[in-house]
Amino acid sequence: MGASANTTRLSIFPLTGAVLYPGLQLPLHIFEPRYRAMVSDSLARDRRIAMIQPQSPVDGAPLFSVGCVGKIADVEALEDGRFNLVLEGIARFRMIRELDVTTPFRQIEAELLADDMAEALSAVERASFEQEARRFADAQGYAVDWDSVGRLDDMSLINGVSQIAPFDAAAKQALLEADSLAARCELLVQLMQFFGKRDSDDGGRVTLQ
């Protein structure tokens, strides 16, 4: 059986706690030699780098199944070989297998996932999310420009909060793997309620790990 048209080979940057969503941006500072080589290779080819979380912070650890491929939108090459770059999310992907390669960076075969970028929330879902987000932000002591939040479209709002939320790696992965915007919104509300218990419980750290 031939490979699917949406199957592709990707160079990966496995980084715990760092997730990317289609349409959003992720700034990165690249300093390890293997990832400097990956950036150089990417710039010489298609400018793509795939972000995916490892299942543990150990070098060479197994990977979670879903990540997001990004395109280098902006890059600054420093004199000592390091890079500052901005990745712009293109598409989520599901890993099929890790490839046996000679490059210093890891590569995978993956299936690109076709998300509906025009999906929107119902008025009730949006209101419920914003109410819980205000409660969570107040409890955590975050200063939020709610007028600006109110002007965001549903996709930018839910994915943006999912990307930057101060949750653990397992929670961030669960959000990334949600198959619809409505499902991600519902999970995000549950996680804000769950992690908000940190301040009300007697000093115990709440975690999904």
Short mmCIF file of C-alpha atoms in Angstrom, two decimals:
data_model
loop_
_atom_site.label_atom_id
_atom_site.label_comp_id
_atom_site.label_asym_id
_atom_site.label_seq_id
_atom_site.Cartn_x
_atom_site.Cartn_y
_atom_site.Cartn_z
CA MET A 1 0.00 0.00 0.00
CA GLY A 2 1.44 3.40 -0.98
CA ALA A 3 2.00 6.26 1.42
CA SER A 4 -0.88 8.67 1.97
CA ALA A 5 -0.65 12.12 0.37
CA ASN A 6 -0.68 13.69 3.82
CA THR A 7 2.20 11.51 5.09
CA THR A 8 5.48 13.34 5.42
CA ARG A 9 9.00 13.12 6.85
CA LEU A 10 9.70 15.61 9.63
CA SER A 11 12.74 16.75 11.59
CA ILE A 12 11.67 17.05 15.21
CA PHE A 13 12.52 19.26 18.15
CA PRO A 14 11.37 17.28 21.23
CA LEU A 15 10.87 19.76 24.06
CA THR A 16 8.90 19.13 27.26
CA GLY A 17 6.25 21.76 27.94
CA ALA A 18 6.56 23.44 24.54
CA VAL A 19 3.54 23.07 22.26
CA LEU A 20 2.62 24.82 19.02
CA TYR A 21 -0.76 25.20 17.33
CA PRO A 22 -1.65 25.92 13.69
CA GLY A 23 -1.80 29.66 13.10
CA LEU A 24 0.12 30.55 16.26
CA GLN A 25 3.80 31.39 16.78
CA LEU A 26 6.47 29.99 19.09
CA PRO A 27 9.79 31.80 19.72
CA LEU A 28 12.79 29.51 20.19
CA HIS A 29 16.45 29.95 21.13
CA ILE A 30 18.52 27.19 19.53
CA PHE A 31 21.91 26.51 21.11
CA GLU A 32 22.58 22.74 21.14
CA PRO A 33 24.80 21.64 18.21
CA ARG A 34 22.34 18.96 17.01
CA TYR A 35 19.48 21.46 16.84
CA ARG A 36 21.67 24.10 15.24
CA ALA A 37 22.32 21.47 12.56
CA MET A 38 18.58 20.86 12.32
CA VAL A 39 17.84 24.56 11.79
CA SER A 40 20.57 24.84 9.13
CA ASP A 41 19.13 21.79 7.35
CA SER A 42 15.60 23.21 7.59
CA LEU A 43 16.64 26.58 6.18
CA ALA A 44 18.34 24.86 3.25
CA ARG A 45 15.20 22.85 2.46
CA ASP A 46 11.60 23.68 3.39
CA ARG A 47 12.01 25.73 6.63
CA ARG A 48 9.89 23.18 8.54
CA ILE A 49 10.56 22.02 12.10
CA ALA A 50 8.18 19.77 14.01
CA MET A 51 7.53 20.38 17.70
CA ILE A 52 6.64 17.33 19.79
CA GLN A 53 6.86 16.55 23.49
CA PRO A 54 8.95 13.63 24.79
CA GLN A 55 7.24 11.39 27.33
CA SER A 56 10.06 12.09 29.80
CA PRO A 57 12.89 14.67 29.96
CA VAL A 58 15.50 11.98 29.23
CA ASP A 59 17.56 12.26 26.04
CA GLY A 60 16.13 9.93 23.39
CA ALA A 61 12.91 9.35 25.34
CA PRO A 62 9.84 7.99 23.53
CA LEU A 63 7.63 10.67 22.02
CA PHE A 64 3.98 11.52 22.44
CA SER A 65 1.93 10.68 19.36
CA VAL A 66 0.72 14.18 18.38
CA GLY A 67 2.70 17.34 17.69
CA CYS A 68 2.61 20.37 15.40
CA VAL A 69 4.81 21.19 12.44
CA GLY A 70 5.92 24.78 12.13
CA LYS A 71 7.58 26.89 9.46
CA ILE A 72 10.45 29.21 10.31
CA ALA A 73 8.86 32.64 9.89
CA ASP A 74 11.74 34.68 11.27
CA VAL A 75 15.34 33.76 12.08
CA GLU A 76 18.38 35.51 13.54
CA ALA A 77 21.70 33.69 13.09
CA LEU A 78 24.11 34.63 15.88
CA GLU A 79 27.87 34.80 15.42
CA ASP A 80 28.56 31.78 17.63
CA GLY A 81 26.25 29.50 15.62
CA ARG A 82 23.16 29.83 17.79
CA PHE A 83 19.78 30.86 16.36
CA ASN A 84 16.84 32.91 17.55
CA LEU A 85 13.80 31.99 15.51
CA VAL A 86 10.04 32.14 15.40
CA LEU A 87 8.06 29.10 14.31
CA GLU A 88 4.62 29.60 12.82
CA GLY A 89 2.32 26.62 13.26
CA ILE A 90 1.16 24.96 10.03
CA ALA A 91 -0.60 21.72 10.99
CA ARG A 92 -0.89 19.19 13.76
CA PHE A 93 0.47 15.75 12.99
CA ARG A 94 0.24 12.21 14.30
CA MET A 95 3.51 10.29 14.44
CA ILE A 96 3.56 7.03 12.52
CA ARG A 97 7.10 5.92 13.38
CA GLU A 98 10.53 7.24 14.23
CA LEU A 99 13.06 6.87 11.42
CA ASP A 100 16.55 5.37 11.62
CA VAL A 101 18.71 8.30 10.51
CA THR A 102 22.36 9.38 10.51
CA THR A 103 21.59 13.04 11.28
CA PRO A 104 22.32 14.27 14.83
CA PHE A 105 18.65 15.26 15.16
CA ARG A 106 15.71 12.86 15.24
CA GLN A 107 13.31 12.42 12.33
CA ILE A 108 9.90 10.82 12.06
CA GLU A 109 7.30 9.78 9.52
CA ALA A 110 4.01 11.46 10.34
CA GLU A 111 0.48 11.99 9.08
CA LEU A 112 -0.63 15.62 8.86
CA LEU A 113 -4.01 16.22 10.50
CA ALA A 114 -6.62 18.36 8.75
CA ASP A 115 -8.06 20.67 11.42
CA ASP A 116 -11.07 22.84 10.65
CA MET A 117 -9.55 26.31 11.09
CA ALA A 118 -12.98 27.92 10.65
CA GLU A 119 -14.54 26.08 13.60
CA ALA A 120 -16.25 28.34 16.13
CA LEU A 121 -17.69 27.96 19.63
CA SER A 122 -21.31 28.48 20.59
CA ALA A 123 -22.10 31.64 22.54
CA VAL A 124 -22.60 29.51 25.68
CA GLU A 125 -19.22 27.77 25.26
CA ARG A 126 -17.43 31.08 24.72
CA ALA A 127 -19.10 32.71 27.74
CA SER A 128 -18.37 29.70 29.95
CA PHE A 129 -14.73 29.73 28.93
CA GLU A 130 -14.26 33.47 29.52
CA GLN A 131 -15.92 33.21 32.94
CA GLU A 132 -13.60 30.40 34.02
CA ALA A 133 -10.57 32.14 32.50
CA ARG A 134 -11.28 35.29 34.54
CA ARG A 135 -11.62 33.21 37.70
CA PHE A 136 -8.37 31.34 36.99
CA ALA A 137 -6.44 34.51 36.10
CA ASP A 138 -7.61 36.26 39.27
CA ALA A 139 -6.63 33.25 41.42
CA GLN A 140 -3.17 33.10 39.81
CA GLY A 141 -2.62 36.85 40.01
CA TYR A 142 -2.38 37.37 36.23
CA ALA A 143 -3.05 40.80 34.73
CA VAL A 144 -5.15 40.29 31.59
CA ASP A 145 -6.41 42.81 29.03
CA TRP A 146 -9.92 41.39 28.81
CA ASP A 147 -10.99 43.89 26.15
CA SER A 148 -8.31 42.48 23.84
CA VAL A 149 -9.31 38.93 24.78
CA GLY A 150 -12.89 39.71 23.81
CA ARG A 151 -11.78 40.74 20.31
CA LEU A 152 -10.00 37.44 19.60
CA ASP A 153 -11.69 34.86 17.40
CA ASP A 154 -12.50 31.55 19.07
CA MET A 155 -9.66 29.60 17.48
CA SER A 156 -6.98 32.15 18.41
CA LEU A 157 -8.32 32.42 21.95
CA ILE A 158 -8.61 28.73 22.82
CA ASN A 159 -5.42 27.63 21.07
CA GLY A 160 -3.51 30.63 22.39
CA VAL A 161 -4.46 29.94 26.00
CA SER A 162 -3.75 26.23 25.52
CA GLN A 163 -0.27 27.04 24.24
CA ILE A 164 0.78 29.38 27.07
CA ALA A 165 -1.20 27.99 30.03
CA PRO A 166 0.94 27.09 33.08
CA PHE A 167 -0.07 23.42 33.05
CA ASP A 168 2.14 20.34 33.20
CA ALA A 169 3.30 18.44 30.11
CA ALA A 170 0.53 15.84 30.31
CA ALA A 171 -2.17 18.51 30.41
CA LYS A 172 -0.61 20.43 27.52
CA GLN A 173 -0.46 17.21 25.51
CA ALA A 174 -4.09 16.40 26.22
CA LEU A 175 -5.09 19.84 24.94
CA LEU A 176 -3.02 19.43 21.78
CA GLU A 177 -4.57 16.04 21.08
CA ALA A 178 -8.17 17.32 21.37
CA ASP A 179 -9.77 16.72 17.98
CA SER A 180 -12.06 19.76 17.89
CA LEU A 181 -12.08 23.32 19.16
CA ALA A 182 -15.14 22.60 21.30
CA ALA A 183 -13.44 19.59 22.90
CA ARG A 184 -10.28 21.63 23.56
CA CYS A 185 -12.35 24.44 25.10
CA GLU A 186 -14.19 22.03 27.38
CA LEU A 187 -10.92 20.39 28.48
CA LEU A 188 -9.32 23.78 29.04
CA VAL A 189 -12.15 24.81 31.37
CA GLN A 190 -11.75 21.53 33.29
CA LEU A 191 -7.99 22.03 33.57
CA MET A 192 -8.33 25.60 34.84
CA GLN A 193 -10.68 24.31 37.52
CA PHE A 194 -8.36 21.38 38.30
CA PHE A 195 -5.12 23.35 38.48
CA GLY A 196 -6.86 26.17 40.33
CA LYS A 197 -7.09 23.81 43.31
CA ARG A 198 -3.38 24.38 43.94
CA ASP A 199 -4.12 27.57 45.82
CA SER A 200 -7.08 26.21 47.77
CA ASP A 201 -5.55 22.87 48.78
CA ASP A 202 -3.16 22.66 51.69
CA GLY A 203 0.06 23.24 49.77
CA GLY A 204 -0.14 20.12 47.62
CA ARG A 205 0.91 20.38 43.99
CA VAL A 206 -1.80 19.32 41.59
CA THR A 207 -0.53 17.45 38.56
CA LEU A 208 -1.80 15.13 35.83
CA GLN A 209 1.58 13.39 35.53
#
